[in-house]
mmCIF file of C-alpha atoms in Angstrom:
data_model
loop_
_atom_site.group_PDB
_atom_site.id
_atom_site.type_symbol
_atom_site.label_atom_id
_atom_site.label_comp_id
_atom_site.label_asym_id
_atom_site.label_seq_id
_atom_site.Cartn_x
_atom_site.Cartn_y
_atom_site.Cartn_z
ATOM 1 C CA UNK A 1 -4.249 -17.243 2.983
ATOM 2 C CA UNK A 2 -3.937 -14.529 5.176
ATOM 3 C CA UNK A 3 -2.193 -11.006 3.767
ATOM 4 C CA UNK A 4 1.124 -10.476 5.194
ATOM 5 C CA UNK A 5 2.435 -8.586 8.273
ATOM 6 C CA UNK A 6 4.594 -6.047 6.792
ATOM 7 C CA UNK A 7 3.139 -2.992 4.041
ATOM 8 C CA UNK A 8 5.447 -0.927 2.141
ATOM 9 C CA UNK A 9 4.422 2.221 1.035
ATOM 10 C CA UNK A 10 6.213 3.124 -2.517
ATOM 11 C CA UNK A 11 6.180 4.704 -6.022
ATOM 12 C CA UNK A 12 6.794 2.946 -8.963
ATOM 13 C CA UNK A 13 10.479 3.563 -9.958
ATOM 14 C CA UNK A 14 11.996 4.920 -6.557
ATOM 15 C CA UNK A 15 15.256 4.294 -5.791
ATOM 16 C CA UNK A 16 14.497 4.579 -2.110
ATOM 17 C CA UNK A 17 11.481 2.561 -1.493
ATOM 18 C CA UNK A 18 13.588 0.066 -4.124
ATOM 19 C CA UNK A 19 16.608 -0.175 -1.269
ATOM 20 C CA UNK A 20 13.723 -0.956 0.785
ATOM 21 C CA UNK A 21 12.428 -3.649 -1.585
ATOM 22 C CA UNK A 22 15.194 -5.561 -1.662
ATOM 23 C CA UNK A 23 16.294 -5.555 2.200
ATOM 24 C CA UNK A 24 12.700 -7.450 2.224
ATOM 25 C CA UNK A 25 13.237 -9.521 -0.310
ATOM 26 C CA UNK A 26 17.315 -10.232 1.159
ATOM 27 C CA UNK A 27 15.564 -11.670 4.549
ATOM 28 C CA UNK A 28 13.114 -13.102 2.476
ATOM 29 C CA UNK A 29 9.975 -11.435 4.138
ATOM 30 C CA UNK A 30 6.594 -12.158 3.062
ATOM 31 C CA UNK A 31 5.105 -8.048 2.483
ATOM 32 C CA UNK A 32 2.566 -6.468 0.519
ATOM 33 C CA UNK A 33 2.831 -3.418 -1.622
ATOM 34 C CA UNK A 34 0.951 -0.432 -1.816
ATOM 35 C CA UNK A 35 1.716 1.746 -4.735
ATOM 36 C CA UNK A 36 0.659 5.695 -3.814
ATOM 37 C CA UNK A 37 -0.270 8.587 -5.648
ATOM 38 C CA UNK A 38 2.509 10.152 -7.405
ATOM 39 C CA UNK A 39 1.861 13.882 -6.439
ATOM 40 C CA UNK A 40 3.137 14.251 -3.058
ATOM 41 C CA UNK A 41 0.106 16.290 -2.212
ATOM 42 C CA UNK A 42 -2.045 13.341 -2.733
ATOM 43 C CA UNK A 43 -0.505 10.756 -0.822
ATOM 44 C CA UNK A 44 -3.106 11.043 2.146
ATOM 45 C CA UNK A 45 -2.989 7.746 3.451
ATOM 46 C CA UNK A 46 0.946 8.262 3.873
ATOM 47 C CA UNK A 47 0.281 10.788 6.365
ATOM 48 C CA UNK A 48 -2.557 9.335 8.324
ATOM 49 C CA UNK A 49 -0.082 5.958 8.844
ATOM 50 C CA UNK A 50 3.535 7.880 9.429
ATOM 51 C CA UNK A 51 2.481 11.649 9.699
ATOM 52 C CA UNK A 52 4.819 12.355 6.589
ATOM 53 C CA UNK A 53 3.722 12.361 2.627
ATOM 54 C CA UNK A 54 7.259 10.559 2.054
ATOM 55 C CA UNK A 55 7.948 7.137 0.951
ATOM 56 C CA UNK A 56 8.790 4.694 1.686
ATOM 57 C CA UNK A 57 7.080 4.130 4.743
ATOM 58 C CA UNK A 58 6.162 0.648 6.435
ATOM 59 C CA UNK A 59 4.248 -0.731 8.827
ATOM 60 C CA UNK A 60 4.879 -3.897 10.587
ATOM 61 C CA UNK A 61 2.234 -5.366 12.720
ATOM 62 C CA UNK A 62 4.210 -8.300 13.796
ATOM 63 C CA UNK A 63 5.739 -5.325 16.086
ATOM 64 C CA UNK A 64 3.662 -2.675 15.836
ATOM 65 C CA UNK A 65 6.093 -0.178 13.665
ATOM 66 C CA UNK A 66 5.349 2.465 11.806
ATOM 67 C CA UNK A 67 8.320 4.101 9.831
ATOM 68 C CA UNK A 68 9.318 5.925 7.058
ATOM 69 C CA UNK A 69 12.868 7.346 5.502
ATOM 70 C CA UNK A 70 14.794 4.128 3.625
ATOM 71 C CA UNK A 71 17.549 4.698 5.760
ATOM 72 C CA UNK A 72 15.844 4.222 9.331
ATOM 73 C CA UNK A 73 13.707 1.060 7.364
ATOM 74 C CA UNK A 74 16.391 -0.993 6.164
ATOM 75 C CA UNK A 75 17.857 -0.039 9.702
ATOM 76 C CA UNK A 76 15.102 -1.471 11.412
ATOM 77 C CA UNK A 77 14.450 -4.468 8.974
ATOM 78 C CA UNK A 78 18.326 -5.161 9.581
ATOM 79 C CA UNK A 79 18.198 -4.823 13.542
ATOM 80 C CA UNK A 80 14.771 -6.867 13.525
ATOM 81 C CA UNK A 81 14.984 -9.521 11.406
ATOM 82 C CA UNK A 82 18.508 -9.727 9.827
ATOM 83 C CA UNK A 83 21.172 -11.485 11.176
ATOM 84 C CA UNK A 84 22.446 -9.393 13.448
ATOM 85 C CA UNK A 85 19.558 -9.264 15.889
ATOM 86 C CA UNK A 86 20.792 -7.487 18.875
ATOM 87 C CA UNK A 87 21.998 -9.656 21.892
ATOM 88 C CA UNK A 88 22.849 -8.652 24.932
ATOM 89 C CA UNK A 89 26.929 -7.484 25.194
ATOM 90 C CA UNK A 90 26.860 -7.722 21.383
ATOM 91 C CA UNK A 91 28.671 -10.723 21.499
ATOM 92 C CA UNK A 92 26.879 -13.977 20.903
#
């Protein structure tokens, strides 16, 4: 089985990777999780995928996005594959 499309970058315990978690889980994407260091000094591999040491951050390769800030993810997650995918007019 292959891994899944979508990584989340998180902390054990953070509210705002947690808002995160459960927009996935809501439009029941398949994702993997990668737990980071807690220091935000040592969260390297944050910053080589997003440029920042926050999390969250995700990456999506079905689209090839690369985000981080809770807000703008559940955004995106929402615009991308919730219900309310964008149509043209905004009307269906």
């Amino acid at each position: 089985m292959s891994e899944p499309d979508i990584t989340l970058y998180r902390l054990q315990a953070c509210p705002f990777c947690e808002r995160v978690v459960r927009t996935l889980d809501a439009y029941d994407l398949d994702y993997q999780s990668r737990f980071v260091e807690p220091m935000h000094a040592d969260r390297d591999v944050v910053k080589r995928l997003s440029g920042k040491r926050t999390v969250p951050a995700i990456v999506d390769e079905n689209t090839g996005v690369t985000m981080s800030e809770s807000a703008n993810i559940v955004a995106y997650l929402e615009r991308t594959y919730g219900e309310g995918e964008e149509t043209a007019g905004g009307a269906a």
